[in-house]
Structure formats: C-alpha cells, structure tokens
mmCIF file of C-alpha atoms in Angstrom:
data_model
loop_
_atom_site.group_PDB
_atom_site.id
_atom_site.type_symbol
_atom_site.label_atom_id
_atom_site.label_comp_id
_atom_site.label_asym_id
_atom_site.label_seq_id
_atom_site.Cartn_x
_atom_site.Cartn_y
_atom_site.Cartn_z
ATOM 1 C CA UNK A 1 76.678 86.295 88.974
ATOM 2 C CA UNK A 2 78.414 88.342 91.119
ATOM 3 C CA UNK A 3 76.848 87.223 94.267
ATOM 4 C CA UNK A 4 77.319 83.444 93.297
ATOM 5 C CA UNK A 5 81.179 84.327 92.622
ATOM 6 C CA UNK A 6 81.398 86.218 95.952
ATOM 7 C CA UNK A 7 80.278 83.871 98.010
ATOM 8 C CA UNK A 8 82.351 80.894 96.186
ATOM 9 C CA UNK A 9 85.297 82.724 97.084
ATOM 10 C CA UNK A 10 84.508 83.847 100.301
ATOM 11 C CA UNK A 11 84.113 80.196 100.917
ATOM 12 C CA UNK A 12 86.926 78.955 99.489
ATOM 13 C CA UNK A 13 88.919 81.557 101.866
ATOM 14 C CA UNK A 14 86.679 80.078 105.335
ATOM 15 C CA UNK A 15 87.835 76.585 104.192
ATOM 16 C CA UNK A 16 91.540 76.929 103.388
ATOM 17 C CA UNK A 17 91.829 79.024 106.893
ATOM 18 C CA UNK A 18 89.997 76.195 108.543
ATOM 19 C CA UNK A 19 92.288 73.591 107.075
ATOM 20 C CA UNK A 20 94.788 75.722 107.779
ATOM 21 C CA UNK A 21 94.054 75.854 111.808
ATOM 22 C CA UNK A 22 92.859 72.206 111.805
ATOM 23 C CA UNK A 23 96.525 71.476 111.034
ATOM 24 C CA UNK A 24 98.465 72.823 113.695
ATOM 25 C CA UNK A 25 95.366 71.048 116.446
ATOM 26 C CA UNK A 26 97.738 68.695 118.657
ATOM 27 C CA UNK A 27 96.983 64.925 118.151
ATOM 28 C CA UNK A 28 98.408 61.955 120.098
ATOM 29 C CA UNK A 29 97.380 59.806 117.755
ATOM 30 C CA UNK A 30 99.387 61.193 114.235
ATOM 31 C CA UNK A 31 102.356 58.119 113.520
ATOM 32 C CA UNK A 32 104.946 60.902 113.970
ATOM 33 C CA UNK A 33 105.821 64.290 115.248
ATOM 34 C CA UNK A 34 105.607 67.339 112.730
ATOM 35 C CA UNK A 35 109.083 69.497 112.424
ATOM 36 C CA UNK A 36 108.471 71.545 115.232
ATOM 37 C CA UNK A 37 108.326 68.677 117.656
ATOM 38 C CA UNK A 38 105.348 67.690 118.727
ATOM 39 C CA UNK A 39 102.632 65.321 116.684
ATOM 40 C CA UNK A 40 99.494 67.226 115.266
ATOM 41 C CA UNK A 41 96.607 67.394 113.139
ATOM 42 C CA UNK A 42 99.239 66.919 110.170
ATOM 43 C CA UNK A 43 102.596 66.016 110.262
ATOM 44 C CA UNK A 44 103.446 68.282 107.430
ATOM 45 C CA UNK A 45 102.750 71.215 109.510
ATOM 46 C CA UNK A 46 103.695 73.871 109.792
ATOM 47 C CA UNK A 47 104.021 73.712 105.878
ATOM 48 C CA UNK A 48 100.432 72.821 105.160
ATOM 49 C CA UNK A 49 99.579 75.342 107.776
ATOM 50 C CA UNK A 50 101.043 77.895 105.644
ATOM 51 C CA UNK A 51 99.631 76.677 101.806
ATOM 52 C CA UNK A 52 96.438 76.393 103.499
ATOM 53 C CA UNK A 53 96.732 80.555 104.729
ATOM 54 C CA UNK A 54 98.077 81.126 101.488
ATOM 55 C CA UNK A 55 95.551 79.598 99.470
ATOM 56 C CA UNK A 56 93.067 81.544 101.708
ATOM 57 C CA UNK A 57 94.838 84.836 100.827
ATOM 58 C CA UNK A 58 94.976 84.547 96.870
ATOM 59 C CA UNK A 59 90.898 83.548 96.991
ATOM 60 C CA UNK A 60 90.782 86.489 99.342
ATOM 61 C CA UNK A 61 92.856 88.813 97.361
ATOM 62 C CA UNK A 62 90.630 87.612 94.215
ATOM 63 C CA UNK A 63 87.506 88.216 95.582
ATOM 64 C CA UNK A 64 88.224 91.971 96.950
ATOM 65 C CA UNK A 65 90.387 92.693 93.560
ATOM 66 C CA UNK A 66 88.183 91.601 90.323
ATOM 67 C CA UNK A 67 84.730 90.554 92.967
ATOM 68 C CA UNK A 68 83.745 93.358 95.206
ATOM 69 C CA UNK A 69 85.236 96.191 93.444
ATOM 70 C CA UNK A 70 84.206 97.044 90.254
ATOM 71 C CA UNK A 71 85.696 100.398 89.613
ATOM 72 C CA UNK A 72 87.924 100.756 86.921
ATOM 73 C CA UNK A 73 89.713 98.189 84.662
ATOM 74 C CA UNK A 74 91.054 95.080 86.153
ATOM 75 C CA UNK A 75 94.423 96.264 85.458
ATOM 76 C CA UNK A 76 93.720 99.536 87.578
ATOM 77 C CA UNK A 77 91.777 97.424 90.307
ATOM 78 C CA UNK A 78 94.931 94.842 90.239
ATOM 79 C CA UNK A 79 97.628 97.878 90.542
ATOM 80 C CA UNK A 80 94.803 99.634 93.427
ATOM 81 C CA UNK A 81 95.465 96.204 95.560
ATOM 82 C CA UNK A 82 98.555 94.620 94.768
ATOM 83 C CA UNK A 83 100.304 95.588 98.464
ATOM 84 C CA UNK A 84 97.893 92.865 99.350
ATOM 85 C CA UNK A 85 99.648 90.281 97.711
ATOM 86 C CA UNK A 86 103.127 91.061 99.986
ATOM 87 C CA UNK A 87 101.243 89.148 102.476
ATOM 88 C CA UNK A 88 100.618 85.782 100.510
ATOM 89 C CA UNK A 89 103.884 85.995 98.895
ATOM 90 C CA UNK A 90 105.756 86.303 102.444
ATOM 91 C CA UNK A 91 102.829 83.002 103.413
ATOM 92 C CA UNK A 92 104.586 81.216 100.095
ATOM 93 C CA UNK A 93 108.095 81.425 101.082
ATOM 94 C CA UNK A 94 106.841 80.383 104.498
ATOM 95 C CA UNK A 95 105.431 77.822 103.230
ATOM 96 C CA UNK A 96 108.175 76.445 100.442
ATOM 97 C CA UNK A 97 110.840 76.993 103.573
ATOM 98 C CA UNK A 98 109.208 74.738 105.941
ATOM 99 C CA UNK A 99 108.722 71.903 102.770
ATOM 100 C CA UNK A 100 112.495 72.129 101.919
ATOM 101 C CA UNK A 101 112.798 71.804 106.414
ATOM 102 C CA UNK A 102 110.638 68.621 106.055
ATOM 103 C CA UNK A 103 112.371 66.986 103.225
ATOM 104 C CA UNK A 104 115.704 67.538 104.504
ATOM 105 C CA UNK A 105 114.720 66.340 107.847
ATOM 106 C CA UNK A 106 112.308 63.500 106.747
ATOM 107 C CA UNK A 107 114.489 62.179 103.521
ATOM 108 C CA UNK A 108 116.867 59.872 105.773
ATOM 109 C CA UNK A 109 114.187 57.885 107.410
ATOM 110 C CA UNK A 110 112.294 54.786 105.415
ATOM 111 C CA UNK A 111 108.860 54.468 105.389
ATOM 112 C CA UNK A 112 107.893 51.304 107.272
ATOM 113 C CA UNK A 113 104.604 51.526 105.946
ATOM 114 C CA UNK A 114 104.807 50.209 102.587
ATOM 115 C CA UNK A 115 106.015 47.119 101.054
ATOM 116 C CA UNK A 116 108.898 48.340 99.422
ATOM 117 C CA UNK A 117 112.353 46.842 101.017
ATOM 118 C CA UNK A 118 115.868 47.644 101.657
ATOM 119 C CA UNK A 119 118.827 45.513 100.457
ATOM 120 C CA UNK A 120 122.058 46.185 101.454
#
C-alpha cells in the first residue's frame, strides 16, 4: 500500500508541475493575452500557473509528511514538516492575487463568444 500511495502522489505532484509550466508556454494562437501581456498556453496565467505549483506542493507535502515517513504519530510527523507548508501557502496567495488581478481586469469586457446579448 505504501508504494501504490507513493507513487500516486508523486504523480499527482509531476502532473500539476507540468500543467503548471505548460501554462506559462507562449502561444500565438490563445483568443487573448494573459495579464502579464502577452498570449500563452492559458490566458488565466499566471494564476493557473500558481494553483497548478500549489496543488503540486500539498501532494508533495502529503506524500513526504504521512507517505515516506513513518516515524512517530501523524500529529508529530505533521508538526516535524509543517515549515513546508510556508511555501504552498505563499503559492496560494500568489495564486488568489493574480485571480482577483484577472477579474478586475477581465470583468469590463463581454464575451463575444456566446449568445448572450447586450441591450442598452
């Protein structure tokens, strides 16, 4: 079991980092530019940039905590590696900063996309 859990996590933390790089990968194509200016990957970078690292930290900060060591209680094991979480926590507030940046700067425009209209 612990093997299977292991590597579960460890993959969970390779995809989320992946996801996480494959957002920030310039593309010409993407309908409009992220926040930062120019068009990538995902337009809701560098926000999903961010969830994705932070996702990758909790699995990894799961996996090293109540995984791969096994010494003491979990409550001893969680208080042994809790400065770890400083790191995902400062990733969240990245993360929630550059949503409330997107919806600020995003809210004005209407989405010509859909069917919905505007009436004056």
């Amino acid at each position: 079991m612990y093997r299977l859990s292991y590597k579960i996590m460890l993959l969970i933390t390779i995809l989320a980092t992946i996801g996480g790089l494959l957002t920030i990968i310039p593309y010409s194509g993407a309908s409009y530019p992220n926040i930062i200016g120019y068009k990538s990957l995902c337009t809701f970078a560098p926000a999903a940039t961010f969830f994705c690292f932070s996702i990758a930290g909790v699995s990894c900060f799961i996996r090293s905590t109540f995984i791969k060591d096994q010494s003491g209680l979990r409550r001893e094991r969680f208080k042994r590696h809790s400065n770890k979480l400083l790191i995902v926590f400062v990733l969240i507030c990245c993360a929630t900063f550059f949503t409330y940046k997107y919806n600020i700067i995003k809210a004005p425009y209407l989405d010509g996309t859909t069917s919905a209209s505007y009436e004056n």
